[in-house]
Amino acid sequence: MSEDRNKILEETIKRLLRRGAITNLQKIVNKTHAADLSVVFRNLSVNSQRKLFDMIEDYEQRAVLLSELSEYTFTDFIETIEVEELLDVFDHMPADDVADLIADLPKEKADAVLEKMKTEESEEVEDLLSYDDDTAGGIMVPDFVALAEEITAREAIESLQKDFPDVEMPFYLYVVDDHERLVGVVSLRQLVVVKPGTPLKEFMTTDIFSVTTDMDQEEVAKIVARYDILAVPVVDDNNRLMGIVTVDDVIDIFRQEATEDMLKMAGVGEEFVETQSIVSSTRIRLPWLFASCIGGILAFFIIGHFEDTLKQVTYLAAFLPVIMGMGGNIGTQSSTIVVRGLATGRLVADDLRNVVCKELSIGMILGIIYGGLIALAAQVRFGSEINTMMLAVSVGLAVLSSMSIAALVGSLVPMVFGRINIDPAVATGPFVTTSIDIISVYCYFKIATQLLGL
């Protein structure tokens, strides 16, 4: 439904741009959420993007639009905005979003922006930029509510109203000691249901889920999802509260990580194809396709090794596609299940034995079912030929071995990669299917040669 709405919005804006209907455009632009406008921006020229941007009256909406633009759209569009204008927009954005956008700016413009920003804000943004992009420190929000443990609930509410009016998402009040070390957390619900004179230290939760500034963002997202919390505090090595990671950032992380995993599994890198140049895209895909090419050459030599077998029983060649296809499909299924399980935290690398045994069992059961089915098809098709029974058995066993080995490889490789801290996603796709094809071809002809006495 949202896709249809965005399509209608895009067509309407393009039509009004062609007609020069500025008044109508302004009404639509200012009534449309900036997130929806960011989708329309993808298919507009830079000049048209600039016209729409200038029509947005609310600077907060301009800020949302910039933060929602895809990287390649942002890179082209930002060239049309001067530093002073950019600063006006940044004034209406959270510091973590500002840091993300500055990181995507050309170095010269980024330096100019940081130099002209207010000293306090500039230092805050520079602190965020000092952390790696994919860590808790790089994605945290430095604006949070931190109160001393001795103050009462009434004083906390007064402080929240007076001292923290601009905090973006005050889900929790964090309690710190005299050295700004995190000692507890209070939810807004707890704050309003206790007696006004109760000190925070008497009803705060001391069993706190926190993360360090150098923790990988994917691990942070798993913690928020696992414990169903709206935000997680970020602390340094001395347990001093540095910021928080909120649930909206976690959603972005899951979306980003899922996209990266899918692209890695397909062997096309970590970025959308539209963000890559022809040379860059070719360079990224080359090694993955080279692996497939080498696998095909090895399969060719294996088939050549059994040339005499093929000459005597040419029917064997007819079953090669189905044997390789069944093995490749179940291998991809197993690797995909394991990679997503590791990515979402439902599986851990220490579960290697249980995961692999389960997938191998599933592969064997499916292999028996489909091996029998394909063997029956072979028997029916070549029922009048000599050695038909052995041919059918050979095909059935080949399917069984192909699917079993595929499930084993598809689950084992990503689990091993995860255990040695290599992204499991790179172990799937071309890597798994190529290795399975080679093993399947070899097993098929070896079984057929033995059973048919060739």
PDB file of C-alpha atoms in Angstrom, residues 59-287:
ATOM      1  CA  TYR A  59      13.812  23.097   9.289  1.00  0.00           C
ATOM      2  CA  GLU A  60      13.143  19.973  11.330  1.00  0.00           C
ATOM      3  CA  GLN A  61      11.540  18.430   8.259  1.00  0.00           C
ATOM      4  CA  ARG A  62      14.587  19.437   6.218  1.00  0.00           C
ATOM      5  CA  ALA A  63      16.745  17.718   8.817  1.00  0.00           C
ATOM      6  CA  VAL A  64      14.669  14.526   8.648  1.00  0.00           C
ATOM      7  CA  LEU A  65      14.864  14.570   4.853  1.00  0.00           C
ATOM      8  CA  LEU A  66      18.659  14.797   4.830  1.00  0.00           C
ATOM      9  CA  SER A  67      18.995  12.006   7.370  1.00  0.00           C
ATOM     10  CA  GLU A  68      16.650   9.747   5.360  1.00  0.00           C
ATOM     11  CA  LEU A  69      18.382  10.181   1.992  1.00  0.00           C
ATOM     12  CA  SER A  70      20.338   7.228   0.695  1.00  0.00           C
ATOM     13  CA  GLU A  71      24.088   7.701   0.542  1.00  0.00           C
ATOM     14  CA  TYR A  72      24.365   8.141  -3.216  1.00  0.00           C
ATOM     15  CA  THR A  73      21.436  10.623  -3.319  1.00  0.00           C
ATOM     16  CA  PHE A  74      22.857  12.570  -0.370  1.00  0.00           C
ATOM     17  CA  THR A  75      26.328  12.766  -1.941  1.00  0.00           C
ATOM     18  CA  ASP A  76      25.017  14.401  -5.124  1.00  0.00           C
ATOM     19  CA  PHE A  77      22.433  16.636  -3.451  1.00  0.00           C
ATOM     20  CA  ILE A  78      24.710  17.993  -0.728  1.00  0.00           C
ATOM     21  CA  GLU A  79      26.853  19.698  -3.376  1.00  0.00           C
ATOM     22  CA  THR A  80      23.996  22.173  -3.892  1.00  0.00           C
ATOM     23  CA  ILE A  81      23.918  23.271  -0.230  1.00  0.00           C
ATOM     24  CA  GLU A  82      26.308  25.858   1.162  1.00  0.00           C
ATOM     25  CA  VAL A  83      27.956  25.449   4.557  1.00  0.00           C
ATOM     26  CA  GLU A  84      25.892  28.170   6.275  1.00  0.00           C
ATOM     27  CA  GLU A  85      22.628  26.665   5.059  1.00  0.00           C
ATOM     28  CA  LEU A  86      23.770  23.236   6.135  1.00  0.00           C
ATOM     29  CA  LEU A  87      24.506  24.543   9.627  1.00  0.00           C
ATOM     30  CA  ASP A  88      20.953  25.884   9.918  1.00  0.00           C
ATOM     31  CA  VAL A  89      19.634  22.405   9.201  1.00  0.00           C
ATOM     32  CA  PHE A  90      22.103  20.700  11.543  1.00  0.00           C
ATOM     33  CA  ASP A  91      20.875  22.922  14.384  1.00  0.00           C
ATOM     34  CA  HIS A  92      17.597  20.987  14.248  1.00  0.00           C
ATOM     35  CA  MET A  93      19.163  17.509  14.234  1.00  0.00           C
ATOM     36  CA  PRO A  94      20.342  15.174  17.025  1.00  0.00           C
ATOM     37  CA  ALA A  95      24.128  15.087  17.384  1.00  0.00           C
ATOM     38  CA  ASP A  96      24.392  11.432  16.304  1.00  0.00           C
ATOM     39  CA  ASP A  97      22.565  12.140  13.035  1.00  0.00           C
ATOM     40  CA  VAL A  98      24.771  15.197  12.441  1.00  0.00           C
ATOM     41  CA  ALA A  99      27.871  13.065  12.978  1.00  0.00           C
ATOM     42  CA  ASP A 100      26.596  10.470  10.488  1.00  0.00           C
ATOM     43  CA  LEU A 101      25.969  13.104   7.805  1.00  0.00           C
ATOM     44  CA  ILE A 102      29.282  14.896   8.383  1.00  0.00           C
ATOM     45  CA  ALA A 103      31.053  11.563   7.954  1.00  0.00           C
ATOM     46  CA  ASP A 104      29.518  11.348   4.469  1.00  0.00           C
ATOM     47  CA  LEU A 105      30.519  14.897   3.468  1.00  0.00           C
ATOM     48  CA  PRO A 106      33.581  15.661   1.355  1.00  0.00           C
ATOM     49  CA  LYS A 107      36.500  16.324   3.737  1.00  0.00           C
ATOM     50  CA  GLU A 108      36.800  20.013   2.833  1.00  0.00           C
ATOM     51  CA  LYS A 109      33.117  20.700   3.488  1.00  0.00           C
ATOM     52  CA  ALA A 110      33.105  18.554   6.646  1.00  0.00           C
ATOM     53  CA  ASP A 111      36.040  20.527   8.085  1.00  0.00           C
ATOM     54  CA  ALA A 112      34.310  23.820   7.250  1.00  0.00           C
ATOM     55  CA  VAL A 113      31.109  22.694   8.948  1.00  0.00           C
ATOM     56  CA  LEU A 114      32.903  21.591  12.118  1.00  0.00           C
ATOM     57  CA  GLU A 115      34.856  24.835  12.246  1.00  0.00           C
ATOM     58  CA  LYS A 116      31.740  27.005  12.071  1.00  0.00           C
ATOM     59  CA  MET A 117      29.547  24.991  14.423  1.00  0.00           C
ATOM     60  CA  LYS A 118      29.060  26.208  17.965  1.00  0.00           C
ATOM     61  CA  THR A 119      31.940  25.088  20.163  1.00  0.00           C
ATOM     62  CA  GLU A 120      29.904  22.817  22.453  1.00  0.00           C
ATOM     63  CA  GLU A 121      28.027  21.149  19.611  1.00  0.00           C
ATOM     64  CA  SER A 122      31.199  20.812  17.528  1.00  0.00           C
ATOM     65  CA  GLU A 123      33.008  19.023  20.347  1.00  0.00           C
ATOM     66  CA  GLU A 124      30.048  16.695  20.842  1.00  0.00           C
ATOM     67  CA  VAL A 125      29.940  15.793  17.157  1.00  0.00           C
ATOM     68  CA  GLU A 126      33.729  15.400  16.956  1.00  0.00           C
ATOM     69  CA  ASP A 127      33.578  13.028  19.929  1.00  0.00           C
ATOM     70  CA  LEU A 128      31.056  10.885  18.051  1.00  0.00           C
ATOM     71  CA  LEU A 129      33.183  10.980  14.899  1.00  0.00           C
ATOM     72  CA  SER A 130      36.141   9.643  16.883  1.00  0.00           C
ATOM     73  CA  TYR A 131      34.392   6.265  17.219  1.00  0.00           C
ATOM     74  CA  ASP A 132      34.141   3.724  14.423  1.00  0.00           C
ATOM     75  CA  ASP A 133      30.890   4.006  12.464  1.00  0.00           C
ATOM     76  CA  ASP A 134      29.728   0.479  13.281  1.00  0.00           C
ATOM     77  CA  THR A 135      30.301   0.636  17.054  1.00  0.00           C
ATOM     78  CA  ALA A 136      28.051   1.634  19.951  1.00  0.00           C
ATOM     79  CA  GLY A 137      30.045   4.850  20.314  1.00  0.00           C
ATOM     80  CA  GLY A 138      29.496   5.726  16.677  1.00  0.00           C
ATOM     81  CA  ILE A 139      25.706   5.332  16.797  1.00  0.00           C
ATOM     82  CA  MET A 140      24.928   6.483  20.341  1.00  0.00           C
ATOM     83  CA  VAL A 141      22.926   9.601  21.219  1.00  0.00           C
ATOM     84  CA  PRO A 142      24.919  11.834  23.613  1.00  0.00           C
ATOM     85  CA  ASP A 143      21.726  13.499  24.909  1.00  0.00           C
ATOM     86  CA  PHE A 144      20.271  11.577  27.834  1.00  0.00           C
ATOM     87  CA  VAL A 145      18.826  12.107  31.304  1.00  0.00           C
ATOM     88  CA  ALA A 146      21.363  11.438  34.079  1.00  0.00           C
ATOM     89  CA  LEU A 147      20.529  12.231  37.714  1.00  0.00           C
ATOM     90  CA  ALA A 148      22.160  11.758  41.091  1.00  0.00           C
ATOM     91  CA  GLU A 149      20.948   8.815  43.172  1.00  0.00           C
ATOM     92  CA  GLU A 150      20.164  10.949  46.242  1.00  0.00           C
ATOM     93  CA  ILE A 151      17.466  13.150  44.645  1.00  0.00           C
ATOM     94  CA  THR A 152      13.781  12.349  45.122  1.00  0.00           C
ATOM     95  CA  ALA A 153      11.157  11.414  42.541  1.00  0.00           C
ATOM     96  CA  ARG A 154       9.648  14.911  42.794  1.00  0.00           C
ATOM     97  CA  GLU A 155      13.036  16.539  42.193  1.00  0.00           C
ATOM     98  CA  ALA A 156      13.669  14.180  39.270  1.00  0.00           C
ATOM     99  CA  ILE A 157      10.409  15.226  37.585  1.00  0.00           C
ATOM    100  CA  GLU A 158      11.214  18.905  38.133  1.00  0.00           C
ATOM    101  CA  SER A 159      14.711  18.388  36.714  1.00  0.00           C
ATOM    102  CA  LEU A 160      13.283  16.548  33.720  1.00  0.00           C
ATOM    103  CA  GLN A 161      10.996  19.491  32.961  1.00  0.00           C
ATOM    104  CA  LYS A 162      13.589  22.183  33.599  1.00  0.00           C
ATOM    105  CA  ASP A 163      16.986  20.784  32.588  1.00  0.00           C
ATOM    106  CA  PHE A 164      16.174  18.218  29.884  1.00  0.00           C
ATOM    107  CA  PRO A 165      13.455  19.708  27.633  1.00  0.00           C
ATOM    108  CA  ASP A 166      15.321  18.875  24.415  1.00  0.00           C
ATOM    109  CA  VAL A 167      16.221  15.255  25.122  1.00  0.00           C
ATOM    110  CA  GLU A 168      15.070  13.318  22.068  1.00  0.00           C
ATOM    111  CA  MET A 169      13.794  10.125  23.684  1.00  0.00           C
ATOM    112  CA  PRO A 170      13.655  10.198  27.498  1.00  0.00           C
ATOM    113  CA  PHE A 171      12.575   6.564  27.851  1.00  0.00           C
ATOM    114  CA  TYR A 172      14.652   6.067  30.968  1.00  0.00           C
ATOM    115  CA  LEU A 173      16.332   8.186  33.632  1.00  0.00           C
ATOM    116  CA  TYR A 174      19.856   6.991  34.283  1.00  0.00           C
ATOM    117  CA  VAL A 175      21.210   7.260  37.786  1.00  0.00           C
ATOM    118  CA  VAL A 176      24.906   8.074  38.258  1.00  0.00           C
ATOM    119  CA  ASP A 177      27.227   8.505  41.232  1.00  0.00           C
ATOM    120  CA  ASP A 178      29.513  11.450  41.975  1.00  0.00           C
ATOM    121  CA  HIS A 179      31.980  10.226  39.323  1.00  0.00           C
ATOM    122  CA  GLU A 180      29.285   9.947  36.606  1.00  0.00           C
ATOM    123  CA  ARG A 181      29.438   6.174  36.766  1.00  0.00           C
ATOM    124  CA  LEU A 182      26.221   4.345  35.930  1.00  0.00           C
ATOM    125  CA  VAL A 183      24.648   2.783  39.024  1.00  0.00           C
ATOM    126  CA  GLY A 184      20.985   2.398  38.149  1.00  0.00           C
ATOM    127  CA  VAL A 185      18.083   3.156  35.837  1.00  0.00           C
ATOM    128  CA  VAL A 186      14.530   4.406  36.414  1.00  0.00           C
ATOM    129  CA  SER A 187      11.666   4.172  33.933  1.00  0.00           C
ATOM    130  CA  LEU A 188       9.204   7.015  33.536  1.00  0.00           C
ATOM    131  CA  ARG A 189       6.456   4.742  34.844  1.00  0.00           C
ATOM    132  CA  GLN A 190       8.397   4.018  38.034  1.00  0.00           C
ATOM    133  CA  LEU A 191       8.998   7.729  38.491  1.00  0.00           C
ATOM    134  CA  VAL A 192       5.331   8.703  38.494  1.00  0.00           C
ATOM    135  CA  VAL A 193       3.924   5.832  40.577  1.00  0.00           C
ATOM    136  CA  VAL A 194       6.220   6.109  43.631  1.00  0.00           C
ATOM    137  CA  LYS A 195       5.733   8.623  46.398  1.00  0.00           C
ATOM    138  CA  PRO A 196       7.193  12.032  45.464  1.00  0.00           C
ATOM    139  CA  GLY A 197       9.623  12.058  48.388  1.00  0.00           C
ATOM    140  CA  THR A 198      11.230   8.679  47.583  1.00  0.00           C
ATOM    141  CA  PRO A 199      14.952   8.914  46.665  1.00  0.00           C
ATOM    142  CA  LEU A 200      15.903   7.399  43.312  1.00  0.00           C
ATOM    143  CA  LYS A 201      18.335   4.971  44.937  1.00  0.00           C
ATOM    144  CA  GLU A 202      15.458   3.264  46.773  1.00  0.00           C
ATOM    145  CA  PHE A 203      13.481   2.226  43.695  1.00  0.00           C
ATOM    146  CA  MET A 204      15.981   2.320  40.815  1.00  0.00           C
ATOM    147  CA  THR A 205      16.875  -0.886  38.988  1.00  0.00           C
ATOM    148  CA  THR A 206      20.491  -1.839  39.583  1.00  0.00           C
ATOM    149  CA  ASP A 207      20.520  -4.854  37.243  1.00  0.00           C
ATOM    150  CA  ILE A 208      21.387  -2.813  34.143  1.00  0.00           C
ATOM    151  CA  PHE A 209      21.998  -3.957  30.585  1.00  0.00           C
ATOM    152  CA  SER A 210      24.751  -1.715  29.243  1.00  0.00           C
ATOM    153  CA  VAL A 211      27.256  -1.803  26.375  1.00  0.00           C
ATOM    154  CA  THR A 212      30.729  -0.376  25.902  1.00  0.00           C
ATOM    155  CA  THR A 213      31.611   2.264  23.334  1.00  0.00           C
ATOM    156  CA  ASP A 214      33.646  -0.186  21.225  1.00  0.00           C
ATOM    157  CA  MET A 215      30.975  -2.916  21.007  1.00  0.00           C
ATOM    158  CA  ASP A 216      29.887  -3.771  17.469  1.00  0.00           C
ATOM    159  CA  GLN A 217      26.548  -2.208  16.541  1.00  0.00           C
ATOM    160  CA  GLU A 218      25.091  -5.588  15.593  1.00  0.00           C
ATOM    161  CA  GLU A 219      25.749  -6.917  19.096  1.00  0.00           C
ATOM    162  CA  VAL A 220      24.141  -3.786  20.547  1.00  0.00           C
ATOM    163  CA  ALA A 221      21.030  -4.359  18.430  1.00  0.00           C
ATOM    164  CA  LYS A 222      20.811  -7.976  19.605  1.00  0.00           C
ATOM    165  CA  ILE A 223      20.865  -6.867  23.260  1.00  0.00           C
ATOM    166  CA  VAL A 224      18.059  -4.350  22.740  1.00  0.00           C
ATOM    167  CA  ALA A 225      15.986  -6.936  20.868  1.00  0.00           C
ATOM    168  CA  ARG A 226      16.683  -9.763  23.332  1.00  0.00           C
ATOM    169  CA  TYR A 227      15.660  -7.846  26.446  1.00  0.00           C
ATOM    170  CA  ASP A 228      12.843  -5.777  24.867  1.00  0.00           C
ATOM    171  CA  ILE A 229      14.208  -2.447  26.050  1.00  0.00           C
ATOM    172  CA  LEU A 230      13.683   0.918  24.371  1.00  0.00           C
ATOM    173  CA  ALA A 231      17.247   2.121  24.876  1.00  0.00           C
ATOM    174  CA  VAL A 232      20.552   0.773  26.133  1.00  0.00           C
ATOM    175  CA  PRO A 233      23.175   2.903  27.939  1.00  0.00           C
ATOM    176  CA  VAL A 234      26.696   3.157  26.515  1.00  0.00           C
ATOM    177  CA  VAL A 235      29.564   3.316  29.018  1.00  0.00           C
ATOM    178  CA  ASP A 236      33.339   3.674  28.771  1.00  0.00           C
ATOM    179  CA  ASP A 237      35.954   1.410  30.366  1.00  0.00           C
ATOM    180  CA  ASN A 238      35.375   3.115  33.730  1.00  0.00           C
ATOM    181  CA  ASN A 239      31.584   2.578  33.550  1.00  0.00           C
ATOM    182  CA  ARG A 240      31.003   6.301  33.000  1.00  0.00           C
ATOM    183  CA  LEU A 241      27.802   6.996  31.062  1.00  0.00           C
ATOM    184  CA  MET A 242      28.654   8.321  27.587  1.00  0.00           C
ATOM    185  CA  GLY A 243      25.365   8.052  25.687  1.00  0.00           C
ATOM    186  CA  ILE A 244      22.459   5.786  24.778  1.00  0.00           C
ATOM    187  CA  VAL A 245      21.436   3.732  21.757  1.00  0.00           C
ATOM    188  CA  THR A 246      17.695   3.994  21.125  1.00  0.00           C
ATOM    189  CA  VAL A 247      15.304   1.529  19.538  1.00  0.00           C
ATOM    190  CA  ASP A 248      14.924   3.587  16.331  1.00  0.00           C
ATOM    191  CA  ASP A 249      18.670   3.242  15.751  1.00  0.00           C
ATOM    192  CA  VAL A 250      18.394  -0.498  16.375  1.00  0.00           C
ATOM    193  CA  ILE A 251      15.768  -0.796  13.628  1.00  0.00           C
ATOM    194  CA  ASP A 252      18.152   0.958  11.232  1.00  0.00           C
ATOM    195  CA  ILE A 253      20.962  -1.385  12.288  1.00  0.00           C
ATOM    196  CA  PHE A 254      18.912  -4.520  11.634  1.00  0.00           C
ATOM    197  CA  ARG A 255      17.877  -3.181   8.239  1.00  0.00           C
ATOM    198  CA  GLN A 256      21.449  -2.241   7.367  1.00  0.00           C
ATOM    199  CA  GLU A 257      22.968  -5.519   8.574  1.00  0.00           C
ATOM    200  CA  ALA A 258      20.294  -7.589   6.818  1.00  0.00           C
ATOM    201  CA  THR A 259      20.970  -5.742   3.569  1.00  0.00           C
ATOM    202  CA  GLU A 260      24.724  -6.219   3.917  1.00  0.00           C
ATOM    203  CA  ASP A 261      24.273  -9.940   4.611  1.00  0.00           C
ATOM    204  CA  MET A 262      22.056 -10.429   1.559  1.00  0.00           C
ATOM    205  CA  LEU A 263      24.502  -8.598  -0.696  1.00  0.00           C
ATOM    206  CA  LYS A 264      27.471 -10.522   0.689  1.00  0.00           C
ATOM    207  CA  MET A 265      25.620 -13.804   0.232  1.00  0.00           C
ATOM    208  CA  ALA A 266      25.055 -12.881  -3.408  1.00  0.00           C
ATOM    209  CA  GLY A 267      28.731 -11.958  -3.792  1.00  0.00           C
ATOM    210  CA  VAL A 268      28.144  -8.308  -4.776  1.00  0.00           C
ATOM    211  CA  GLY A 269      29.762  -6.488  -1.842  1.00  0.00           C
ATOM    212  CA  GLU A 270      28.102  -4.595   0.996  1.00  0.00           C
ATOM    213  CA  GLU A 271      26.513  -1.605  -0.777  1.00  0.00           C
ATOM    214  CA  PHE A 272      23.573  -1.236  -3.127  1.00  0.00           C
ATOM    215  CA  VAL A 273      24.589  -1.506  -6.752  1.00  0.00           C
ATOM    216  CA  GLU A 274      23.425   2.051  -7.445  1.00  0.00           C
ATOM    217  CA  THR A 275      26.050   3.379  -5.024  1.00  0.00           C
ATOM    218  CA  GLN A 276      28.884   1.688  -6.915  1.00  0.00           C
ATOM    219  CA  SER A 277      30.659   2.751 -10.074  1.00  0.00           C
ATOM    220  CA  ILE A 278      31.037   0.296 -12.971  1.00  0.00           C
ATOM    221  CA  VAL A 279      34.701  -0.284 -12.110  1.00  0.00           C
ATOM    222  CA  SER A 280      33.989  -0.739  -8.389  1.00  0.00           C
ATOM    223  CA  SER A 281      31.082  -3.098  -8.986  1.00  0.00           C
ATOM    224  CA  THR A 282      33.141  -5.165 -11.427  1.00  0.00           C
ATOM    225  CA  ARG A 283      36.083  -5.349  -9.008  1.00  0.00           C
ATOM    226  CA  ILE A 284      33.848  -6.538  -6.147  1.00  0.00           C
ATOM    227  CA  ARG A 285      32.083  -9.238  -8.160  1.00  0.00           C
ATOM    228  CA  LEU A 286      35.187 -10.509  -9.947  1.00  0.00           C
ATOM    229  CA  PRO A 287      36.652 -12.722  -7.172  1.00  0.00           C
TER     230      PRO A 287
END
